[in-house]
Coordinates of C-alpha atoms in Angstrom, one line a residue:
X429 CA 0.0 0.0 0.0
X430 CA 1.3 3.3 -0.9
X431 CA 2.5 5.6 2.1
X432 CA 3.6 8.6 -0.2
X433 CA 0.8 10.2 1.9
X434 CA 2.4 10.3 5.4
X435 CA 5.0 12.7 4.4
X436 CA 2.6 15.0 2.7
X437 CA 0.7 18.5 4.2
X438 CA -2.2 17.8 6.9
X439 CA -4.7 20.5 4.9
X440 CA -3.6 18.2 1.6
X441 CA -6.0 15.9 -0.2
X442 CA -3.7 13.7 -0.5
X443 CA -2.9 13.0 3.1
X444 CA -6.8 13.1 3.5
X445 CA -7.3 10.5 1.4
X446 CA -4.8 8.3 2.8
X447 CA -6.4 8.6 6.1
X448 CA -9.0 7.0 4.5
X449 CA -7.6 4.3 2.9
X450 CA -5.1 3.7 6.4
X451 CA -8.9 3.0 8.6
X452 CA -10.1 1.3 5.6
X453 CA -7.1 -1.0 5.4
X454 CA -7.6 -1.2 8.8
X455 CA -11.1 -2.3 9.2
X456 CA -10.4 -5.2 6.8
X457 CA -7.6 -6.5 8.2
X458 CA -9.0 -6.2 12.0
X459 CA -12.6 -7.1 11.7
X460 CA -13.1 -8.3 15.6
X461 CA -11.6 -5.0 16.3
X462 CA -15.4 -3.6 16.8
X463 CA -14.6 -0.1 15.4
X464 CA -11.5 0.8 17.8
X465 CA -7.9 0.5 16.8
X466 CA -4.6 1.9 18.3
X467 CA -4.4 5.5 17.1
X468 CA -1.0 6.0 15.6
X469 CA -0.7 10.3 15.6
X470 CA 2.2 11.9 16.7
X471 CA 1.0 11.8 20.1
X472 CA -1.0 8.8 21.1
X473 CA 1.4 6.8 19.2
X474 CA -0.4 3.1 19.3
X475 CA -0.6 3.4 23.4
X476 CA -4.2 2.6 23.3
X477 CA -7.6 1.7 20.8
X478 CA -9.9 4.7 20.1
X479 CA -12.9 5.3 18.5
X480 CA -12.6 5.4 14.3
X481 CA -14.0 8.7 14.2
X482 CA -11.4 9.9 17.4
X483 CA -8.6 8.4 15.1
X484 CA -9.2 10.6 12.3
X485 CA -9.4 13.6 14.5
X486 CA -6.2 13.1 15.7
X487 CA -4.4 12.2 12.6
X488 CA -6.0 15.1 11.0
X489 CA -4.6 17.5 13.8
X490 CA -1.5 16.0 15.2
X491 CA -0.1 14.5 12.2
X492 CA 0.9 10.7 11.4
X493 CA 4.1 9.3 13.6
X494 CA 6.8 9.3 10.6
X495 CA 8.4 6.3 12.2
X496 CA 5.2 3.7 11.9
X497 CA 6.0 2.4 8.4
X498 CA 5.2 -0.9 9.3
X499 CA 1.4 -1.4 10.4
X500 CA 1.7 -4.0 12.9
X501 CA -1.1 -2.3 14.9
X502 CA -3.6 -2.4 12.6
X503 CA -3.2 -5.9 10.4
X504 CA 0.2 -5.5 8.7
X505 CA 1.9 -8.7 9.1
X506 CA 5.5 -8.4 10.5
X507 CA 8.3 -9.7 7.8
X508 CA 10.7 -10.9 10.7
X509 CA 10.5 -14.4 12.2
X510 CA 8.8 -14.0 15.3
X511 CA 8.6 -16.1 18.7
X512 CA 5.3 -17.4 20.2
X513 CA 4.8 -16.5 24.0
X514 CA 6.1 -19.2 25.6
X515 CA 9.4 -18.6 23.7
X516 CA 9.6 -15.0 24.1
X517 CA 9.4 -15.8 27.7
X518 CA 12.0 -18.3 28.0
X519 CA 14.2 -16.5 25.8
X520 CA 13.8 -13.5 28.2
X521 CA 14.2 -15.1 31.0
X522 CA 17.7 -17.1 30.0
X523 CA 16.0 -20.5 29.1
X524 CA 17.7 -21.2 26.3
X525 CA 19.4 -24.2 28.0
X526 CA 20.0 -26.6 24.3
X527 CA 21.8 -23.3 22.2
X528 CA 24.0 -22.5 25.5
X529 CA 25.1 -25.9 26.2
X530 CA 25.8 -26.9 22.6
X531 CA 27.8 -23.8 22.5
X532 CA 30.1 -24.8 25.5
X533 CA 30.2 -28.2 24.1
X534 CA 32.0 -26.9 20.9
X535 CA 34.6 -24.5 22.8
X536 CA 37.1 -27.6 23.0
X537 CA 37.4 -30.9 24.0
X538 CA 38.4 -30.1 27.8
X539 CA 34.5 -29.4 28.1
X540 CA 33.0 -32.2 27.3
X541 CA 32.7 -33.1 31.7
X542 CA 31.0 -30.0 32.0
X543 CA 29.0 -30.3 28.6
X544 CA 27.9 -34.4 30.2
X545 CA 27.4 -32.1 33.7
X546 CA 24.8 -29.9 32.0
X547 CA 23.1 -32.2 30.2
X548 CA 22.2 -34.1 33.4
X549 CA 20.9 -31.0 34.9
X550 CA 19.0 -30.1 32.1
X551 CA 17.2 -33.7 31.9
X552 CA 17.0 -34.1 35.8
X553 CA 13.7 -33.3 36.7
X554 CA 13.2 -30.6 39.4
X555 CA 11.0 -33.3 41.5
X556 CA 9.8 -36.9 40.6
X557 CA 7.4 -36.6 37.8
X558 CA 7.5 -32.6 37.5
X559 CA 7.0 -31.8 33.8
X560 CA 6.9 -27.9 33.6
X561 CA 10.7 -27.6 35.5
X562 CA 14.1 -29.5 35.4
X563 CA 16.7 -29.0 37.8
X564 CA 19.1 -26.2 35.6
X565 CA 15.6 -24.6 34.5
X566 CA 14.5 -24.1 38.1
X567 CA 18.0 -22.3 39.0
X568 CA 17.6 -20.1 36.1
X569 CA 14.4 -18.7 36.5
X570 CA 15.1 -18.1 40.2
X571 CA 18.7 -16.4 39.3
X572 CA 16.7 -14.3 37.1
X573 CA 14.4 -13.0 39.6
X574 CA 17.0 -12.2 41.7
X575 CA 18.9 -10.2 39.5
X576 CA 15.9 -8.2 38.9
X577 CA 14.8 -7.7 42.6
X578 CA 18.2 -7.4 43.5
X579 CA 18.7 -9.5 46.1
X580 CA 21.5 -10.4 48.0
X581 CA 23.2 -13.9 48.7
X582 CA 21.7 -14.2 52.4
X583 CA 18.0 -13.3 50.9
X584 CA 18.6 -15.9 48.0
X585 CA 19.7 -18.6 50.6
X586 CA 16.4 -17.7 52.7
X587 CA 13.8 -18.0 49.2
X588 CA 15.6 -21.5 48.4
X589 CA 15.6 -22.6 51.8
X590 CA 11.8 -21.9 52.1
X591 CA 10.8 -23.7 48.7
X592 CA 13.0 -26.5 49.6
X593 CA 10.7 -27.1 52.4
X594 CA 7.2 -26.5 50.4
X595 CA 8.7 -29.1 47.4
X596 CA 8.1 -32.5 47.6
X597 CA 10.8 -34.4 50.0
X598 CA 13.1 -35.8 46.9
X599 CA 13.4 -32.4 45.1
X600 CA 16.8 -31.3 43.8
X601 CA 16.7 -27.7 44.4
X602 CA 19.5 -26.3 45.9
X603 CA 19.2 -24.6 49.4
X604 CA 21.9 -22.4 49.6
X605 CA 22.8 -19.7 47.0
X606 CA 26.5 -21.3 46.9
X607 CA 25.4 -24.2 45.5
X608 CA 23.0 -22.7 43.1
X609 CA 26.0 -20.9 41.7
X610 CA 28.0 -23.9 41.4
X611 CA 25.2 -25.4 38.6
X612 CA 25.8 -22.1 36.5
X613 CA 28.9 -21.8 36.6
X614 CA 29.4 -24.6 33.7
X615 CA 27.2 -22.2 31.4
X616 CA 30.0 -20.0 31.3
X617 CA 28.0 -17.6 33.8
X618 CA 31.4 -17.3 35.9
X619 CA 34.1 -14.6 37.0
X620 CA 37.6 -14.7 37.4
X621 CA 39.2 -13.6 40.7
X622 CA 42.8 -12.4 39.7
X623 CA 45.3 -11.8 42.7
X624 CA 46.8 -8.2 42.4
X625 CA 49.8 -6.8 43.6
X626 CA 48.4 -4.4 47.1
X627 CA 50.7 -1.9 45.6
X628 CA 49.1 -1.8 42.4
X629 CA 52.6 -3.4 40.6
X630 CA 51.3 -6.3 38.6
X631 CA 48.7 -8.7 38.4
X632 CA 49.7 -12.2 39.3
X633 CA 48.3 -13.4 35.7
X634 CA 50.0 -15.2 32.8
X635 CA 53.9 -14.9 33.5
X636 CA 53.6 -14.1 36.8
X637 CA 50.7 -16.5 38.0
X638 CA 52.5 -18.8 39.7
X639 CA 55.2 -16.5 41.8
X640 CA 54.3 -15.5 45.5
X641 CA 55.7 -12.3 46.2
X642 CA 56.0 -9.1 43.2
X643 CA 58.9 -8.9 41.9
X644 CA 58.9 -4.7 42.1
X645 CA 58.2 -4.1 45.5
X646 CA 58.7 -7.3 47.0
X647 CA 55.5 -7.2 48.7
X648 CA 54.0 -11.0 49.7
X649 CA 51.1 -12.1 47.5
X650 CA 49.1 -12.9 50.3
X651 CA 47.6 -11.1 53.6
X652 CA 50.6 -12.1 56.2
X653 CA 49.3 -13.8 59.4
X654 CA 50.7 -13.1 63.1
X655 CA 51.5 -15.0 65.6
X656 CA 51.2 -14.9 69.4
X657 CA 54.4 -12.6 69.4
X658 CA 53.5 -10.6 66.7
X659 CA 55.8 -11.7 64.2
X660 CA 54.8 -12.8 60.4
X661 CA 54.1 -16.1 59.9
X662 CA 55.0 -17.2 56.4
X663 CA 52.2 -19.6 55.7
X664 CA 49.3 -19.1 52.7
X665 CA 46.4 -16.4 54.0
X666 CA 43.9 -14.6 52.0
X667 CA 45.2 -12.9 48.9
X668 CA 46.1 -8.8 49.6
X669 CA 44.0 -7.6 46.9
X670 CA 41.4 -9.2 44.3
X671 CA 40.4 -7.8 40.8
X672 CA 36.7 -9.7 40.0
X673 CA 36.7 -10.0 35.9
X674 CA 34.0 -11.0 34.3
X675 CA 34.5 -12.5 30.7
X676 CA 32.7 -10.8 28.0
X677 CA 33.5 -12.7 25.0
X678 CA 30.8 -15.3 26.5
X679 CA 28.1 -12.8 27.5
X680 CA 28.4 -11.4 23.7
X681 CA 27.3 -14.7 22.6
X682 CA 24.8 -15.3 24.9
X683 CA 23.4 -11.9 24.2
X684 CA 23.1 -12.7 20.4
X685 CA 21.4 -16.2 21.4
X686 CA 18.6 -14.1 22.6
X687 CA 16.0 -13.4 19.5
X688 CA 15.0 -10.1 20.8
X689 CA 18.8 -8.7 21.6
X690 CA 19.5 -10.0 18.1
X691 CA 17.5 -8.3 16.9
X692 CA 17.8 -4.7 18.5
X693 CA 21.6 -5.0 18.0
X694 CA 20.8 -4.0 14.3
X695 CA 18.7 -1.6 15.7
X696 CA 21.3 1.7 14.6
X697 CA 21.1 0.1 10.7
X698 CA 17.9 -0.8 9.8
X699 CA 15.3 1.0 12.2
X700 CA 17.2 4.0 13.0
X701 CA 15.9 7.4 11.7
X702 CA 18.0 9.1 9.5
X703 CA 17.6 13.1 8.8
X704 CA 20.4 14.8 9.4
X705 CA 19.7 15.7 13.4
X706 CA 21.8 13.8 15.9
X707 CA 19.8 11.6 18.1
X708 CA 22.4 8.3 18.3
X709 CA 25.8 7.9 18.6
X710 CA 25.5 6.3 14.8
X711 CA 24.4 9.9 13.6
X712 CA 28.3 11.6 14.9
X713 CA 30.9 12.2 12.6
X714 CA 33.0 9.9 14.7
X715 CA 30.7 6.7 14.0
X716 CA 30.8 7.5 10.2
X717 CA 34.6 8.2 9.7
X718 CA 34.9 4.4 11.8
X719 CA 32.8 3.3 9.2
X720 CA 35.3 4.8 6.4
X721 CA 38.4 4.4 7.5
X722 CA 37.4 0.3 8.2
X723 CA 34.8 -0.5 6.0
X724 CA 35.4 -4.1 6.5
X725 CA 34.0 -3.6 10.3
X726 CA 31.6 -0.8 9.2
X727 CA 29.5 -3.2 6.4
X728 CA 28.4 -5.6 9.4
X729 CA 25.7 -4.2 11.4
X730 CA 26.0 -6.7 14.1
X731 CA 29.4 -5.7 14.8
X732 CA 29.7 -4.2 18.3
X733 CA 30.6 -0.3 19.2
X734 CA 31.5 -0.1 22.6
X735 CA 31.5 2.8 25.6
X736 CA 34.0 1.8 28.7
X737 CA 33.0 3.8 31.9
X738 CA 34.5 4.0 35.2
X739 CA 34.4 5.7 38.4
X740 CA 35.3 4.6 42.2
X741 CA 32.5 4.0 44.6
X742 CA 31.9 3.0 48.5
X743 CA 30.2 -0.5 48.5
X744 CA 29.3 0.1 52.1
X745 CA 27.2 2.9 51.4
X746 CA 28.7 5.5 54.0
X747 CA 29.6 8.9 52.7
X748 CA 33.1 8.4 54.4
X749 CA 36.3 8.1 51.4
X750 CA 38.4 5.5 53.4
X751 CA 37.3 2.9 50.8
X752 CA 37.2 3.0 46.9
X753 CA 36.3 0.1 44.7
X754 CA 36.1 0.6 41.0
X755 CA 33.9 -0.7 39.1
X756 CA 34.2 -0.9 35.0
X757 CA 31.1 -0.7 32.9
X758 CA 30.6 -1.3 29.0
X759 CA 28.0 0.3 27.3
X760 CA 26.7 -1.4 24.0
X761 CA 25.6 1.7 21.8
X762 CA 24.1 0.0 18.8
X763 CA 20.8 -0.6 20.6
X764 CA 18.7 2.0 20.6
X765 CA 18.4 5.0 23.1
X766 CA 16.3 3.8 25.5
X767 CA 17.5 0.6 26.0
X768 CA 21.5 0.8 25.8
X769 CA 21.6 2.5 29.3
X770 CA 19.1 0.1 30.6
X771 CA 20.3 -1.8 33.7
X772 CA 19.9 -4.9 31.7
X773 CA 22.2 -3.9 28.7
X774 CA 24.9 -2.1 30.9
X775 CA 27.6 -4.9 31.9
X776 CA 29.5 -5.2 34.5
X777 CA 33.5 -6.5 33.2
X778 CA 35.4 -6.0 36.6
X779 CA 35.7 -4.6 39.9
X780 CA 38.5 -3.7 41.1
X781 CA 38.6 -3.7 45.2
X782 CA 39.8 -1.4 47.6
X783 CA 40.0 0.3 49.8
X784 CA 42.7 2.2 47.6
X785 CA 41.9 3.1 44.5
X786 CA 44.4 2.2 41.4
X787 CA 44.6 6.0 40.1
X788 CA 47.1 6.1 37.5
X789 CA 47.6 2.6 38.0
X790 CA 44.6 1.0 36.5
X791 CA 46.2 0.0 33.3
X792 CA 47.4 -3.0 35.1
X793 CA 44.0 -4.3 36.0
X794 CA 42.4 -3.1 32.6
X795 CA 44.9 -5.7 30.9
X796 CA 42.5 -8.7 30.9
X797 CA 39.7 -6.9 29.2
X798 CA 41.9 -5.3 26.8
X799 CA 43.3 -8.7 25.5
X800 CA 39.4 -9.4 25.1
X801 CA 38.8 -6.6 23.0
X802 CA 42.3 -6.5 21.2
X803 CA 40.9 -9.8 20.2
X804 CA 37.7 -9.4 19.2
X805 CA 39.0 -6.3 17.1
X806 CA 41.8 -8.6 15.3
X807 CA 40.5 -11.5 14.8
X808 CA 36.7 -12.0 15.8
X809 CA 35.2 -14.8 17.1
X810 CA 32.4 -16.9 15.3
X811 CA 29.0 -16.6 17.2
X812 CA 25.3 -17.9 16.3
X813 CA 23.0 -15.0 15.6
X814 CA 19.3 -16.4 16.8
X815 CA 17.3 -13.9 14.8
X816 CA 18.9 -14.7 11.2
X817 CA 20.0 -18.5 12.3
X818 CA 22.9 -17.9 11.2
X819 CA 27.0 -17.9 12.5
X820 CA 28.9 -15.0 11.8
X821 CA 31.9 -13.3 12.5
X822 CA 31.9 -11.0 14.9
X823 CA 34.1 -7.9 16.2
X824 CA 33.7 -5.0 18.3
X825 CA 35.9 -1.9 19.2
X826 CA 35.3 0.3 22.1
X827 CA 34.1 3.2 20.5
X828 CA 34.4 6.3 23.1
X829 CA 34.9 6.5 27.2
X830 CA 32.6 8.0 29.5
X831 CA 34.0 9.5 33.0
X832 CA 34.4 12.4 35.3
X833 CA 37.5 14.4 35.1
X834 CA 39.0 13.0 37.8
X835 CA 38.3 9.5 36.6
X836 CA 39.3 10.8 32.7
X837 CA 43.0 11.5 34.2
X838 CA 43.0 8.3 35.9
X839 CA 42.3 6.7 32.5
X840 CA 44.4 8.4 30.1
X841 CA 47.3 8.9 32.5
X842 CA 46.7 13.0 31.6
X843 CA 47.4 15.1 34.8
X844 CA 44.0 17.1 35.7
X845 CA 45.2 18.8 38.4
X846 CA 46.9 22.0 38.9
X847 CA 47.7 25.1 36.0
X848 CA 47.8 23.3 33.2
X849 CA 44.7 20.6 33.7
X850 CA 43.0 21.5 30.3
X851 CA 43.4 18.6 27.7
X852 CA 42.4 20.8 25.1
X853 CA 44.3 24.5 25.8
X854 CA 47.6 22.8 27.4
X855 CA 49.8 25.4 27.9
X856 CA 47.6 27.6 27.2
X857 CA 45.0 26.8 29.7
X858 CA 43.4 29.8 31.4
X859 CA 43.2 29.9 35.6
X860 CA 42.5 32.0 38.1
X861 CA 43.0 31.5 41.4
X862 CA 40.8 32.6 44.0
X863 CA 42.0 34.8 46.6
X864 CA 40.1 33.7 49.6
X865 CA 39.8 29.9 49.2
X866 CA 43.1 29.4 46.8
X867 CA 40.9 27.6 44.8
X868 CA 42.0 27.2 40.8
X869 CA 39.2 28.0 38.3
X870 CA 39.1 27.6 34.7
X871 CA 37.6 30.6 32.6
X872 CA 38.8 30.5 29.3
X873 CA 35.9 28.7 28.0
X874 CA 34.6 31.9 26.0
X875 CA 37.2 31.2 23.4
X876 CA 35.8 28.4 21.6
X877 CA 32.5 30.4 20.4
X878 CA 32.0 32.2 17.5
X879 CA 34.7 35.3 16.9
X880 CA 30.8 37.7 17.0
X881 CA 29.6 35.9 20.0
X882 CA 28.2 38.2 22.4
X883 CA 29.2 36.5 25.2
X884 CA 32.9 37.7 24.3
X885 CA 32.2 41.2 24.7
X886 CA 30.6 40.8 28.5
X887 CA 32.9 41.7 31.4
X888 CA 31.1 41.4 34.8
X889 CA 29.1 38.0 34.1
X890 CA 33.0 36.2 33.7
X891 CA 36.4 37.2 34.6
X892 CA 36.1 41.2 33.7
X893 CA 38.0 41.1 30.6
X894 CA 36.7 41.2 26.7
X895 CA 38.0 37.8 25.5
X896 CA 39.9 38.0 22.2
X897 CA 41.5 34.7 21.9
X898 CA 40.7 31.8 19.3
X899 CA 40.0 28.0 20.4
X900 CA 43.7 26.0 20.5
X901 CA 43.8 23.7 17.3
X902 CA 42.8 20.0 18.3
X903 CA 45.7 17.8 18.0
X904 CA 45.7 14.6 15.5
X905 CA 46.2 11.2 16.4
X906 CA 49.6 11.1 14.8
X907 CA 50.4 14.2 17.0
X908 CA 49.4 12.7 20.1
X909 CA 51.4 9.4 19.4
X910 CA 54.5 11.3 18.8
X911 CA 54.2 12.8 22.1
X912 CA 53.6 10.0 24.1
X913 CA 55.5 7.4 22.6
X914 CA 58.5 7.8 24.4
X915 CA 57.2 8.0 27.7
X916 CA 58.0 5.0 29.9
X917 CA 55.4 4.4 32.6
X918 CA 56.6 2.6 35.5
X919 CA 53.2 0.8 37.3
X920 CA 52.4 0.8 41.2
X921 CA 52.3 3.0 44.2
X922 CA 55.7 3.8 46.2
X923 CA 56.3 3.1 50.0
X924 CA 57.1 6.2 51.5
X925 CA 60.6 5.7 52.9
X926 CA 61.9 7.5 56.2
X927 CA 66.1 8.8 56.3
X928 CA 67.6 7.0 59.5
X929 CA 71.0 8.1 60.4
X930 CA 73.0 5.7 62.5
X931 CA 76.6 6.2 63.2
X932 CA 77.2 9.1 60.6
X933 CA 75.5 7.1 57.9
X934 CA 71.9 7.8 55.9
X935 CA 69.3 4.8 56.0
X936 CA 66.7 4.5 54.5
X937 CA 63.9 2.6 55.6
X938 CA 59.9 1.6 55.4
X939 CA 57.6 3.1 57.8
X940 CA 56.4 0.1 58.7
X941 CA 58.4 -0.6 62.5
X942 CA 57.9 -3.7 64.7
X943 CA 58.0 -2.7 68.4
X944 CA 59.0 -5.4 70.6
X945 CA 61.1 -6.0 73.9
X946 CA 64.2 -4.2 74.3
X947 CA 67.2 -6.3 75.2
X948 CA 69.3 -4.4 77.5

């Protein structure tokens, strides 16, 4: 059916006429509809059924909503596959137990005790002769609910404790939220805890998995235990400090095994509205000169553009700054608007604990998500995409950062403190400091609008001066590398050192003293 009409005046014939033929269409293709269908104007836009005669009222004074070019609402049939009920329920809430467990079957041969392991679960009934629930299907659902009622661990225990008991006596559930975790943990629904150096040195990872103290500063791997007398025992303890990753590589296939995520990953290609204005990251000049400069990753849709946040936070919910953990959030921005910063969509990749936080020092725990994503820019991995049932190729790049300034130096290893904090200006930055609270200020920003701004002339409303001066060029890429690339970066924080002098000589020595006895 013709839709020329939709783009034409409201006072028009034309769009008058095509009114007509819209209810018409319409009433023949929604007959039990009894004379009400979803009105599709700029405003209502298909929220609820209204009266025919209400419908052409409003289409006739708010306009048609440019985006509906597909009448599902009123009897167009949909050209993508779509799931029944049932299935969009299960694929929503993670059932998809045969796709995920063929998957890990076919990641190598050293899986095929967890692959037997998940089969049983997924055959084991949840209780003898249940037919709606198996034992992994049971675990799933319940996981899911409690990810979206955010509950904690003791909570979790309680709920499986308490249908434990109202389940028939030979029922496999798990009753603790330990063990529950132990049944997904095959699906790939893991983390890894990586031991870090407490002074931020090194990661005890690859090369240095296996060694016991770092080899910078010497400090012991694990927390050192005392005993009665004070002194360090040298046996195991708890590890000093912990960075949680959690593998993405995985997730991104699980996310394209969902039909629905499948399909609103192609969302910024195929549904996106394109006319010039700048609603989506895929409408910047940056997402388009990507597209250019690799056109080999810019022809697949499906390929992944990636946002990397960070910022330090107090997991014990006190406004006190004696503990920072760091949490690192990815940002998948080829869905559309409003559901790319939904909780569901934003993942979590690592935390790194505290209670210090890394500062400039946080390359050395990025370096396990980088190799992911070094990887999936070189070389891809091969995933099944539900919605076309088909395997493909696919790669992702992280695409921009989003951060505070404090956070943004911490990053990109650019000092933000001080004269000279601007990025941008440099040298040129313009400060002020205050008399009173010796406070630094920035109030150059005038210079970056237009040379007949206004705003340049005023006095009083900024620093009391006309401003004259022209925005700093932006440097290249190229520039920037040849800046940087002979800076070496040494990683890890420095124990303050105190100068002893004994017998006409200079020590120095850690502040760390052990007061004991004095021999005499």
């Amino acid at each position: 059916m013709d839709r020329s009409w939709m783009q034409k005046n409201r006072l028009s014939e034309e769009y008058k006429k095509g009114v007509l033929e819209f209810l018409k269409f319409a009433e023949t293709n929604l007959p039990e509809s009894n004379g009400r269908f979803h009105c599709p104007c700029a405003k209502c836009v298909n929220i609820a059924p209204l009266e025919a005669h209400i419908v052409w009222e409003h289409l006739g004074v708010n306009g048609i909503c440019q985006n509906y070019t597909k009448w599902i609402w009123h009897g167009e049939l949909s050209d993508a596959p779509k799931a029944s009920p049932k299935e969009e329920f299960d694929v929503e809430m993670g059932d998809r137990l045969e796709d995920m467990i063929r998957d890990i079957g076919q990641d190598s041969f050293q899986r095929a005790n967890i692959h037997d392991t998940l089969c049983n679960d997924s055959k084991i009934p949840l209780y003898p002769n249940c037919k709606n629930f198996t034992r992994l299907s049971a675990v799933l659902r319940l996981f899911n609910l409690k990810a979206i009622n955010s509950w904690t661990d003791k909570s979790f225990t309680q709920l499986l404790e308490l249908l434990k008991e109202m389940l028939p006596e030979e029922n496999m559930l798990p009753n603790r939220a330990y063990e529950a975790k132990k049944i997904l943990c095959p699906m790939g629904i893991e983390y890894k805890k990586i031991h870090a150096c407490p002074n931020d040195c090194i990661l005890y990872w690859r090369d240095n998995e296996e060694k016991e103290k770092c080899p910078k500063c010497m400090t012991s791997r694990y927390k050192k235990k005392s005993d009665d007398e004070g002194c360090d025992v040298t046996t195991k303890g708890p590890p000093a400090k912990v960075l949680w990753y959690l593998p993405i590589i995985p997730r991104f296939k699980r996310l394209f095994g969902n039909l629905n995520d499948a399909k609103n990953i192609r969302w910024h290609a195929e549904e996106r509205k394109c006319d010039g204005k700048i609603r989506h990251p895929a409408d910047s000049l940056q997402w388009k000169k990507v597209d250019t400069l690799f056109p080999d990753f810019g022809i697949e849709p499906r390929n992944l553009r990636l946002g990397l946040s960070t910022d330090g936070m107090n997991p014990y919910g006190s406004l006190s700054s004696n503990h920072s953990s760091w949490s690192v959030l990815l940002i998948i921005y080829n869905l559309s608007p409003w559901l790319c910063m939904k909780r569901k969509h934003v993942m979590l990749s690592m935390m790194i604990s505290g209670p210090k936080q890394p500062g400039n020092d946080i390359d050395v725990y990025l370096s396990p998500l980088i190799d992911d994503l070094r990887k999936l820019w070189d070389e891809g991995i091969d995933v099944f995409d539900s919605f076309s049932n088909e395997t493909f190729k696919l790669r992702a790049m992280l695409f921009c950062t989003i951060n505070d300034f404090p956070a943004y130096g911490n990053l990109s290893g650019y000092k933000v403190k001080g004269h000279k904090a601007c990025p941008i200006c440099e040298k040129d930055t313009c400060y002020h400091q205050l008399e009173k609270g010796k406070k630094t200020v920035y109030l150059g920003h005038r210079r970056f609008l237009n040379h007949n701004h206004p705003y340049r002339r005023l006095k009083k409303a900024f620093n009391g001066y006309q401003e004259y001066k022209v925005a700093p060029k932006v440097l290249t890429g190229e520039e920037v590398y040849h800046r940087v690339r002979n800076i070496s970066v040494s990683f890890g924080k420095k124990q303050k050192r105190l100068q002893v002098i004994i017998y006409g000589r200079r020590v120095q020595c850690s502040l760390t003293f052990h007061i004991g006895p004095v021999l005499m």
